[in-house]
Short mmCIF file of C-alpha atoms in Angstrom, two decimals:
data_model
loop_
_atom_site.label_atom_id
_atom_site.label_comp_id
_atom_site.label_asym_id
_atom_site.label_seq_id
_atom_site.Cartn_x
_atom_site.Cartn_y
_atom_site.Cartn_z
CA MET A 1 83.04 30.92 106.58
CA ARG A 2 82.40 27.17 106.58
CA ARG A 3 83.79 25.59 109.75
CA VAL A 4 84.00 22.04 111.05
CA VAL A 5 85.33 20.45 114.22
CA CYS A 6 87.35 17.23 114.47
CA PRO A 7 87.08 16.21 118.13
CA GLY A 8 89.13 13.51 119.83
CA SER A 9 91.63 12.63 122.51
CA TYR A 10 94.53 12.24 120.02
CA ASP A 11 96.74 10.36 122.50
CA PRO A 12 98.73 10.40 120.23
CA VAL A 13 97.70 11.76 116.85
CA THR A 14 98.06 9.07 114.16
CA ASN A 15 98.31 9.12 110.38
CA GLY A 16 94.68 8.00 110.34
CA HIS A 17 93.68 11.14 112.25
CA LEU A 18 95.78 13.25 109.89
CA ASP A 19 94.11 11.69 106.87
CA ILE A 20 90.68 12.81 108.13
CA ILE A 21 91.94 16.26 109.16
CA SER A 22 93.67 16.89 105.83
CA ARG A 23 90.64 15.79 103.83
CA ALA A 24 88.36 17.99 105.93
CA SER A 25 90.76 20.91 105.37
CA ARG A 26 90.10 20.65 101.63
CA LEU A 27 86.33 20.79 102.15
CA TYR A 28 86.04 23.51 104.81
CA ASP A 29 87.46 27.00 105.25
CA GLU A 30 88.51 26.21 108.83
CA VAL A 31 89.04 22.93 110.64
CA VAL A 32 89.12 23.12 114.42
CA VAL A 33 90.86 20.12 115.93
CA ALA A 34 89.36 19.90 119.42
CA VAL A 35 91.58 17.97 121.83
CA LEU A 36 89.55 16.43 124.61
CA ILE A 37 90.55 17.01 128.21
CA ASN A 38 89.29 13.87 129.93
CA ILE A 39 90.26 13.89 133.60
CA SER A 40 88.77 10.42 134.16
CA LYS A 41 91.09 8.84 131.59
CA LYS A 42 94.83 8.30 132.05
CA SER A 43 96.61 9.68 129.00
CA LEU A 44 100.16 9.02 127.90
CA PHE A 45 100.59 12.66 126.87
CA THR A 46 99.21 15.74 128.58
CA VAL A 47 96.54 17.72 126.77
CA ASP A 48 99.12 20.45 126.12
CA GLU A 49 101.52 17.93 124.58
CA ARG A 50 98.77 16.46 122.42
CA ALA A 51 97.68 19.90 121.19
CA GLU A 52 101.31 20.82 120.49
CA MET A 53 101.87 17.63 118.46
CA ILE A 54 98.74 18.24 116.37
CA ALA A 55 99.63 21.88 115.75
CA GLU A 56 103.11 20.80 114.64
CA VAL A 57 101.95 18.13 112.19
CA THR A 58 99.07 20.18 110.71
CA LYS A 59 100.81 23.53 110.24
CA GLN A 60 101.20 22.97 106.49
CA TYR A 61 97.42 23.00 105.98
CA GLY A 62 97.02 26.69 106.89
CA ASN A 63 93.35 26.41 107.84
CA VAL A 64 93.65 24.05 110.82
CA VAL A 65 93.51 25.40 114.37
CA VAL A 66 93.93 23.38 117.54
CA GLU A 67 91.93 23.98 120.72
CA LYS A 68 91.53 22.09 123.97
CA PHE A 69 88.13 21.38 125.49
CA HIS A 70 86.25 19.40 128.11
CA GLY A 71 82.58 18.59 128.29
CA LEU A 72 80.19 17.97 125.44
CA THR A 73 81.36 18.45 121.87
CA VAL A 74 78.03 20.10 121.03
CA ASP A 75 78.64 22.75 123.69
CA PHE A 76 82.07 23.39 122.17
CA CYS A 77 80.38 23.74 118.75
CA ARG A 78 77.62 26.01 120.05
CA GLU A 79 80.07 28.34 121.82
CA ARG A 80 82.11 28.71 118.61
CA ASP A 81 79.26 28.65 116.08
CA ILE A 82 80.53 25.48 114.40
CA PRO A 83 77.65 23.61 112.72
CA VAL A 84 79.40 20.36 111.72
CA ILE A 85 81.41 17.61 113.40
CA VAL A 86 83.52 15.35 111.19
CA ARG A 87 84.23 11.79 112.29
CA GLY A 88 86.30 9.09 110.64
CA LEU A 89 84.85 5.60 110.35
CA ARG A 90 87.22 2.63 110.29
CA ALA A 91 84.68 -0.19 110.32
CA VAL A 92 80.98 -0.95 110.52
CA SER A 93 81.32 -1.28 114.30
CA ASP A 94 82.44 2.38 114.43
CA PHE A 95 79.30 3.39 112.55
CA ASP A 96 76.92 1.84 115.10
CA TYR A 97 78.50 3.82 117.93
CA GLU A 98 79.06 7.04 115.98
CA LEU A 99 75.51 7.10 114.59
CA GLN A 100 74.05 7.14 118.10
CA ILE A 101 76.33 10.02 119.08
CA ALA A 102 75.51 11.90 115.87
CA GLN A 103 71.78 11.54 116.48
CA MET A 104 72.16 12.70 120.09
CA ASN A 105 74.26 15.70 119.01
CA HIS A 106 71.62 16.67 116.48
CA GLN A 107 68.88 16.32 119.09
CA LEU A 108 70.78 18.36 121.67
CA ALA A 109 72.03 21.20 119.50
CA GLY A 110 71.15 20.72 115.83
CA VAL A 111 74.81 19.98 115.08
CA GLU A 112 75.32 17.86 111.98
CA THR A 113 77.84 15.02 111.76
CA MET A 114 79.73 14.22 108.59
CA PHE A 115 81.20 10.74 108.41
CA MET A 116 84.35 10.10 106.38
CA ALA A 117 85.43 6.61 105.50
CA THR A 118 88.97 6.12 106.68
CA ASN A 119 91.62 5.45 104.09
CA PRO A 120 91.97 1.62 103.98
CA LEU A 121 95.68 2.05 104.80
CA TYR A 122 94.62 3.16 108.28
CA SER A 123 91.46 1.11 108.88
CA PHE A 124 93.13 -0.92 111.65
CA LEU A 125 94.86 2.00 113.30
CA SER A 126 94.08 3.43 116.73
CA SER A 127 96.01 5.50 119.23
CA SER A 128 95.70 2.70 121.77
CA LEU A 129 97.25 0.18 119.39
CA VAL A 130 100.08 2.58 118.49
CA LYS A 131 100.87 3.12 122.20
CA GLU A 132 100.90 -0.61 122.88
CA VAL A 133 103.24 -1.36 119.97
CA ALA A 134 105.55 1.55 120.85
CA GLN A 135 105.63 0.58 124.53
CA TYR A 136 107.16 -2.77 123.62
CA GLY A 137 109.64 -1.30 121.16
CA GLY A 138 107.70 -2.07 117.98
CA ASP A 139 108.09 0.00 114.85
CA VAL A 140 105.30 2.59 114.50
CA SER A 141 106.85 4.45 111.58
CA GLY A 142 104.22 4.84 108.89
CA LEU A 143 101.52 4.87 111.56
CA VAL A 144 102.34 8.25 113.12
CA PRO A 145 104.31 11.28 111.95
CA GLU A 146 108.07 11.09 112.59
CA SER A 147 107.94 13.76 115.32
CA VAL A 148 105.22 11.82 117.15
CA GLN A 149 107.21 8.60 116.82
CA GLN A 150 110.20 10.31 118.45
CA ARG A 151 108.04 11.54 121.33
CA LEU A 152 106.71 8.01 121.84
CA ILE A 153 110.22 6.59 121.93
CA ARG A 154 111.33 9.22 124.45
CA ARG A 155 108.25 8.76 126.64
CA PHE A 156 108.58 4.99 126.82
CA SER A 157 112.35 5.12 127.37
CA GLN A 158 111.70 7.21 130.49
CA SER A 159 109.51 4.57 132.10
#
């Protein structure tokens, strides 16, 4: 079985993330979306909420599973016998950073990295930008799935 991991914080999952996940799901038998538990970073949504949102919006693919993890992505891959990490690239500046990580991951564990160019519709999109726009009442429809948009509205209306 050909497996790949799509790691990230997904706080929240965006249509850009979903574009990469859906494209990977057509190339691999199983796509593991690994949701990062980062205790040093303040997240808008808990790791359980983020995993739940991703599972909800990827259920139609059939070969996508969602797991939570902390630590090094290569350790996650090694423990699950996953040989490839897929990463989306929005711009050249992403490549500089991602290439260094890919080379380190290969050095540490022999894990390969596959880069996918992001759909130009989402080349400007980031979770941080979505949160900022939503926080001030901006329209994020078309940037995130409807269910995620509703969660953003509820979360920001509580604060």
